Amino acid sequence: MEDQATPAGAGDGRLVLAATPIGNPGDASVRLREHLAGADVVAAEDTRRLHRLCAALGVTTGGRVLSYHEHNEASRTPVLVEEVAAGSTVLLVTDAGMPSVSDPGYRLVRACADAGLLVTALPGPSAALTALALSGLPSDRFAFEGFPPRRPGQRERALAALAAEERTLLFFESPHRTAATLAAMAAAFGPERPAAVCRELTKTYEEVVRAPLGELAGWAAGREVRGEVCLVVAGARPGEQALGEAELVAQVVARVEDGERLKDAVREVAQRHGTASRELYDAASAARRAARG
């Protein structure tokens, strides 16, 4: 059992996970300002964005600034662990929100914890929780799913596995994939499932659009979605009926377009949703012929 309530001694080093503003610099906490100025080492996902944040806050970093991102975290983690072990305060910041939540940080937290070093946090802004609160959807039970897979077939499979999840679902998505993801969600969860698109939270052009998934897919398809995007989807109702044939066919077609054989795609979707393979195969084949003209 891990217990860090009693660090070895006063003055020992520590890793501090710092939440940074998700848009508006005014959301920076007093403690974040103090630690940016006073930490021995500041590890930043993007050092340029860190310097812009410090300029906006009127803060000068007093310690050494190092980059720490997905491409160098494996090699840089031991360096930062050594800094903490030697008595330094290492402040970890990402581009927005809390480190390790769809951002670098987990590997470093795990390494420090395994080494018996103190890890603490400066809580603050969270895009996922802000979107959940603004969505108007149930917030008593929820599941954060991060970014959906990029490839259509993988995305379809991941969403299909969540179709019966009764908790509210939270996703991050890039703006140029938002329309495709909403269409895939409408196919996987049903077009009437309530949802919300939350973009540019806390920024000048903040927008929250609440509607059923089918309507949101149409809304996104007809415009250029911009900015940071969070998608919030209502959970399945207890005993919610299985998807109709059109939604199941859409899942099969997406998997085939991603390189899977039609026979294999039909078998997987049919088994997952408890439907007959032959009828689904015939319907998917007809849909593909119609699409080819």
Tab-separated table of C-alpha atoms in Angstrom:
chain	number	residue	atom	x	y	z
A	1	MET	CA	0.000	0.000	0.000
A	2	GLU	CA	1.347	3.409	-1.011
A	3	ASP	CA	1.396	6.219	1.541
A	4	GLN	CA	3.015	9.589	0.965
A	5	ALA	CA	1.428	11.406	3.902
A	6	THR	CA	4.700	11.395	5.812
A	7	PRO	CA	7.614	12.343	3.536
A	8	ALA	CA	11.089	11.498	4.768
A	9	GLY	CA	11.934	14.933	5.995
A	10	ALA	CA	11.479	18.663	5.654
A	11	GLY	CA	13.139	20.122	2.602
A	12	ASP	CA	12.919	16.917	0.575
A	13	GLY	CA	12.192	17.269	-3.107
A	14	ARG	CA	8.773	16.894	-4.603
A	15	LEU	CA	6.963	16.624	-7.894
A	16	VAL	CA	4.162	19.160	-8.244
A	17	LEU	CA	1.474	18.625	-10.899
A	18	ALA	CA	0.111	22.041	-11.821
A	19	ALA	CA	-3.185	22.663	-13.595
A	20	THR	CA	-2.882	25.501	-16.100
A	21	PRO	CA	-5.687	27.590	-17.639
A	22	ILE	CA	-7.644	25.863	-20.417
A	23	GLY	CA	-8.124	29.171	-22.227
A	24	ASN	CA	-8.414	32.269	-20.088
A	25	PRO	CA	-5.141	33.135	-18.292
A	26	GLY	CA	-7.202	34.799	-15.572
A	27	ASP	CA	-8.085	31.346	-14.285
A	28	ALA	CA	-4.498	30.783	-13.103
A	29	SER	CA	-4.330	30.264	-9.359
A	30	VAL	CA	-2.137	32.223	-6.956
A	31	ARG	CA	-0.321	28.992	-6.116
A	32	LEU	CA	0.454	28.357	-9.789
A	33	ARG	CA	2.030	31.799	-10.069
A	34	GLU	CA	4.081	31.211	-6.935
A	35	HIS	CA	5.345	27.831	-8.095
A	36	LEU	CA	6.210	29.029	-11.588
A	37	ALA	CA	8.432	31.642	-9.985
A	38	GLY	CA	9.844	29.459	-7.232
A	39	ALA	CA	10.241	25.903	-8.550
A	40	ASP	CA	13.764	24.605	-9.073
A	41	VAL	CA	12.743	22.935	-12.346
A	42	VAL	CA	9.717	23.568	-14.559
A	43	ALA	CA	8.968	20.703	-16.932
A	44	ALA	CA	6.648	21.903	-19.694
A	45	GLU	CA	4.870	20.095	-22.520
A	46	ASP	CA	5.612	23.082	-24.776
A	47	THR	CA	8.181	25.571	-23.492
A	48	ARG	CA	6.971	28.246	-25.905
A	49	ARG	CA	3.445	28.053	-24.547
A	50	LEU	CA	4.860	28.107	-21.031
A	51	HIS	CA	6.685	31.374	-21.769
A	52	ARG	CA	3.508	32.860	-23.256
A	53	LEU	CA	1.569	31.886	-20.144
A	54	CYS	CA	4.211	33.388	-17.860
A	55	ALA	CA	4.167	36.598	-19.900
A	56	ALA	CA	0.381	36.793	-19.596
A	57	LEU	CA	0.648	36.276	-15.832
A	58	GLY	CA	3.558	38.666	-15.358
A	59	VAL	CA	5.661	35.844	-13.885
A	60	THR	CA	9.306	34.961	-14.503
A	61	THR	CA	10.371	31.347	-13.986
A	62	GLY	CA	13.110	31.221	-11.380
A	63	GLY	CA	14.338	27.718	-12.109
A	64	ARG	CA	15.503	25.675	-15.033
A	65	VAL	CA	12.933	25.057	-17.800
A	66	LEU	CA	12.884	21.663	-19.547
A	67	SER	CA	10.611	20.252	-22.214
A	68	TYR	CA	8.584	17.184	-21.261
A	69	HIS	CA	6.272	15.801	-23.929
A	70	GLU	CA	5.169	12.523	-25.475
A	71	HIS	CA	8.266	12.257	-27.643
A	72	ASN	CA	10.853	12.609	-24.872
A	73	GLU	CA	9.089	11.579	-21.662
A	74	ALA	CA	10.659	8.108	-21.649
A	75	SER	CA	14.175	9.543	-21.655
A	76	ARG	CA	13.471	12.615	-19.554
A	77	THR	CA	11.520	10.922	-16.757
A	78	PRO	CA	14.663	9.487	-15.050
A	79	VAL	CA	16.278	12.945	-15.198
A	80	LEU	CA	13.333	14.540	-13.407
A	81	VAL	CA	13.133	11.727	-10.859
A	82	GLU	CA	16.797	12.348	-10.038
A	83	GLU	CA	16.045	16.039	-9.571
A	84	VAL	CA	13.269	15.270	-7.090
A	85	ALA	CA	15.432	12.694	-5.294
A	86	ALA	CA	18.193	15.295	-4.959
A	87	GLY	CA	15.815	17.675	-3.154
A	88	SER	CA	14.471	19.810	-6.013
A	89	THR	CA	10.909	20.957	-6.470
A	90	VAL	CA	9.917	19.937	-9.992
A	91	LEU	CA	6.815	21.640	-11.369
A	92	LEU	CA	5.088	19.774	-14.216
A	93	VAL	CA	2.787	21.743	-16.521
A	94	THR	CA	1.083	20.851	-19.781
A	95	ASP	CA	-0.453	23.073	-22.429
A	96	ALA	CA	-3.808	23.238	-20.636
A	97	GLY	CA	-5.472	21.559	-17.681
A	98	MET	CA	-4.058	18.914	-15.355
A	99	PRO	CA	-0.950	16.905	-16.317
A	100	SER	CA	-1.501	13.185	-16.987
A	101	VAL	CA	-5.144	13.704	-18.098
A	102	SER	CA	-4.757	13.029	-21.844
A	103	ASP	CA	-1.386	14.753	-21.458
A	104	PRO	CA	2.127	13.708	-20.353
A	105	GLY	CA	2.522	13.064	-16.639
A	106	TYR	CA	1.451	9.535	-15.754
A	107	ARG	CA	4.876	8.047	-16.423
A	108	LEU	CA	6.597	10.615	-14.182
A	109	VAL	CA	4.053	10.282	-11.370
A	110	ARG	CA	4.436	6.508	-11.443
A	111	ALA	CA	8.232	6.713	-11.402
A	112	CYS	CA	8.295	9.135	-8.468
A	113	ALA	CA	5.757	7.072	-6.545
A	114	ASP	CA	7.775	3.899	-7.131
A	115	ALA	CA	10.875	5.706	-5.838
A	116	GLY	CA	9.060	6.749	-2.657
A	117	LEU	CA	9.185	10.445	-3.582
A	118	LEU	CA	6.532	13.003	-2.730
A	119	VAL	CA	4.001	13.884	-5.441
A	120	THR	CA	1.458	16.639	-4.914
A	121	ALA	CA	-0.752	18.864	-7.068
A	122	LEU	CA	-1.978	22.385	-7.638
A	123	PRO	CA	-5.615	21.780	-8.640
A	124	GLY	CA	-7.265	24.045	-11.127
A	125	PRO	CA	-8.976	24.222	-14.524
A	126	SER	CA	-10.190	21.057	-16.221
A	127	ALA	CA	-11.678	21.054	-19.725
A	128	ALA	CA	-13.433	17.723	-19.167
A	129	LEU	CA	-15.150	18.727	-15.928
A	130	THR	CA	-16.015	22.180	-17.264
A	131	ALA	CA	-17.663	20.607	-20.310
A	132	LEU	CA	-19.537	18.119	-18.133
A	133	ALA	CA	-20.910	20.928	-15.970
A	134	LEU	CA	-21.987	22.977	-18.998
A	135	SER	CA	-23.473	20.094	-20.986
A	136	GLY	CA	-26.708	19.879	-19.035
A	137	LEU	CA	-26.322	16.094	-18.951
A	138	PRO	CA	-26.282	13.938	-15.784
A	139	SER	CA	-23.073	14.536	-13.857
A	140	ASP	CA	-23.505	12.195	-10.881
A	141	ARG	CA	-21.756	9.337	-12.729
A	142	PHE	CA	-19.459	9.799	-15.694
A	143	ALA	CA	-16.543	8.227	-17.561
A	144	PHE	CA	-13.710	10.118	-19.256
A	145	GLU	CA	-12.629	8.415	-22.495
A	146	GLY	CA	-10.015	10.884	-23.759
A	147	PHE	CA	-9.510	11.055	-27.537
A	148	PRO	CA	-11.352	8.452	-29.659
A	149	PRO	CA	-9.154	6.444	-32.047
A	150	ARG	CA	-8.311	8.277	-35.260
A	151	ARG	CA	-8.840	5.424	-37.719
A	152	PRO	CA	-12.531	4.941	-38.613
A	153	GLY	CA	-12.672	1.208	-37.950
A	154	GLN	CA	-10.890	1.460	-34.602
A	155	ARG	CA	-13.094	4.395	-33.624
A	156	GLU	CA	-16.235	2.473	-34.543
A	157	ARG	CA	-15.139	-0.524	-32.459
A	158	ALA	CA	-14.275	1.657	-29.457
A	159	LEU	CA	-17.641	3.428	-29.591
A	160	ALA	CA	-19.559	0.173	-30.073
A	161	ALA	CA	-17.997	-1.116	-26.854
A	162	LEU	CA	-19.437	1.912	-25.051
A	163	ALA	CA	-22.956	1.731	-26.498
A	164	ALA	CA	-24.462	0.180	-23.353
A	165	GLU	CA	-22.485	2.347	-20.890
A	166	GLU	CA	-24.999	4.068	-18.597
A	167	ARG	CA	-22.644	6.764	-17.318
A	168	THR	CA	-22.286	10.103	-19.090
A	169	LEU	CA	-19.297	9.907	-21.466
A	170	LEU	CA	-16.662	12.615	-21.927
A	171	PHE	CA	-14.342	12.819	-24.934
A	172	PHE	CA	-11.713	15.173	-26.281
A	173	GLU	CA	-11.526	15.592	-30.059
A	174	SER	CA	-9.591	17.615	-32.597
A	175	PRO	CA	-11.691	20.111	-34.570
A	176	HIS	CA	-11.031	18.545	-37.983
A	177	ARG	CA	-12.255	15.119	-36.767
A	178	THR	CA	-15.281	16.355	-34.825
A	179	ALA	CA	-17.804	15.895	-37.650
A	180	ALA	CA	-16.663	12.332	-38.408
A	181	THR	CA	-16.657	11.402	-34.717
A	182	LEU	CA	-20.150	12.774	-34.142
A	183	ALA	CA	-21.403	10.801	-37.148
A	184	ALA	CA	-19.760	7.657	-35.756
A	185	MET	CA	-21.307	8.319	-32.347
A	186	ALA	CA	-24.753	8.727	-33.904
A	187	ALA	CA	-24.285	5.365	-35.615
A	188	ALA	CA	-22.972	3.627	-32.486
A	189	PHE	CA	-25.234	5.173	-29.834
A	190	GLY	CA	-28.268	6.086	-31.930
A	191	PRO	CA	-29.105	9.498	-33.435
A	192	GLU	CA	-31.490	10.405	-30.599
A	193	ARG	CA	-28.901	10.070	-27.803
A	194	PRO	CA	-28.569	13.496	-26.072
A	195	ALA	CA	-25.140	15.094	-26.307
A	196	ALA	CA	-23.264	18.387	-26.271
A	197	VAL	CA	-20.366	19.865	-28.198
A	198	CYS	CA	-18.323	22.210	-25.997
A	199	ARG	CA	-15.606	24.187	-27.725
A	200	GLU	CA	-13.222	27.024	-26.866
A	201	LEU	CA	-14.172	26.826	-23.194
A	202	THR	CA	-13.360	29.983	-21.180
A	203	LYS	CA	-12.215	31.732	-24.379
A	204	THR	CA	-13.778	34.626	-26.277
A	205	TYR	CA	-15.728	32.404	-28.674
A	206	GLU	CA	-16.882	29.778	-26.178
A	207	GLU	CA	-19.751	27.731	-27.580
A	208	VAL	CA	-21.883	24.921	-26.173
A	209	VAL	CA	-24.295	23.198	-28.564
A	210	ARG	CA	-26.763	20.768	-26.966
A	211	ALA	CA	-28.786	18.422	-29.194
A	212	PRO	CA	-29.278	14.741	-30.080
A	213	LEU	CA	-26.254	13.137	-31.733
A	214	GLY	CA	-27.918	12.979	-35.148
A	215	GLU	CA	-28.533	16.725	-35.121
A	216	LEU	CA	-25.032	17.457	-33.879
A	217	ALA	CA	-23.543	15.335	-36.656
A	218	GLY	CA	-25.466	17.403	-39.200
A	219	TRP	CA	-24.462	20.644	-37.481
A	220	ALA	CA	-20.771	19.750	-37.582
A	221	ALA	CA	-20.871	18.467	-41.161
A	222	GLY	CA	-22.073	21.838	-42.418
A	223	ARG	CA	-19.366	24.012	-40.905
A	224	GLU	CA	-15.676	24.278	-40.082
A	225	VAL	CA	-15.384	23.390	-36.418
A	226	ARG	CA	-12.576	25.299	-34.760
A	227	GLY	CA	-10.774	25.369	-31.432
A	228	GLU	CA	-10.437	22.911	-28.578
A	229	VAL	CA	-13.398	20.507	-28.504
A	230	CYS	CA	-14.994	18.410	-25.765
A	231	LEU	CA	-17.846	16.032	-26.562
A	232	VAL	CA	-20.260	15.004	-23.817
A	233	VAL	CA	-22.692	12.157	-24.489
A	234	ALA	CA	-25.521	10.927	-22.286
A	235	GLY	CA	-25.243	7.383	-21.067
A	236	ALA	CA	-27.504	4.605	-22.281
A	237	ARG	CA	-30.847	4.303	-20.583
A	238	PRO	CA	-31.236	1.105	-18.550
A	239	GLY	CA	-32.652	-1.517	-20.876
A	240	GLU	CA	-32.196	0.699	-23.926
A	241	GLN	CA	-33.082	-1.144	-27.117
A	242	ALA	CA	-30.371	-2.461	-29.384
A	243	LEU	CA	-29.316	-0.425	-32.395
A	244	GLY	CA	-31.363	-0.701	-35.556
A	245	GLU	CA	-30.174	-2.261	-38.782
A	246	ALA	CA	-29.024	1.041	-40.285
A	247	GLU	CA	-26.717	1.749	-37.354
A	248	LEU	CA	-25.287	-1.788	-37.421
A	249	VAL	CA	-24.687	-1.589	-41.166
A	250	ALA	CA	-22.897	1.743	-40.666
A	251	GLN	CA	-20.582	0.065	-38.168
A	252	VAL	CA	-19.803	-2.759	-40.588
A	253	VAL	CA	-19.135	-0.361	-43.468
A	254	ALA	CA	-16.790	1.744	-41.305
A	255	ARG	CA	-14.775	-1.339	-40.383
A	256	VAL	CA	-14.525	-2.432	-44.027
A	257	GLU	CA	-13.385	1.025	-45.071
A	258	ASP	CA	-10.672	0.700	-42.443
A	259	GLY	CA	-9.348	-2.416	-44.154
A	260	GLU	CA	-11.236	-5.237	-42.431
A	261	ARG	CA	-12.790	-8.028	-44.504
A	262	LEU	CA	-16.563	-7.757	-44.844
A	263	LYS	CA	-17.099	-11.241	-43.438
A	264	ASP	CA	-14.977	-10.524	-40.369
A	265	ALA	CA	-16.595	-7.129	-39.789
A	266	VAL	CA	-20.082	-8.625	-39.957
A	267	ARG	CA	-19.189	-11.437	-37.561
A	268	GLU	CA	-17.711	-9.027	-34.984
A	269	VAL	CA	-20.609	-6.552	-35.109
A	270	ALA	CA	-23.232	-9.297	-35.054
A	271	GLN	CA	-21.652	-10.993	-32.038
A	272	ARG	CA	-21.274	-7.707	-30.190
A	273	HIS	CA	-24.911	-6.687	-30.682
A	274	GLY	CA	-26.575	-10.103	-30.664
A	275	THR	CA	-27.970	-9.996	-34.196
A	276	ALA	CA	-28.068	-12.503	-37.052
A	277	SER	CA	-24.928	-12.505	-39.201
A	278	ARG	CA	-26.598	-13.498	-42.492
A	279	GLU	CA	-29.139	-10.672	-42.482
A	280	LEU	CA	-26.478	-8.164	-41.482
A	281	TYR	CA	-24.119	-9.415	-44.210
A	282	ASP	CA	-26.829	-9.032	-46.858
A	283	ALA	CA	-27.744	-5.538	-45.665
A	284	ALA	CA	-24.114	-4.394	-45.539
A	285	SER	CA	-23.443	-5.807	-48.995
A	286	ALA	CA	-26.455	-3.966	-50.375
A	287	ALA	CA	-25.314	-0.727	-48.711
A	288	ARG	CA	-21.866	-1.033	-50.243
A	289	ARG	CA	-23.300	-1.690	-53.701
A	290	ALA	CA	-25.555	1.341	-53.370
A	291	ALA	CA	-22.638	3.518	-52.296
A	292	ARG	CA	-20.658	2.446	-55.373
A	293	GLY	CA	-23.591	3.405	-57.574
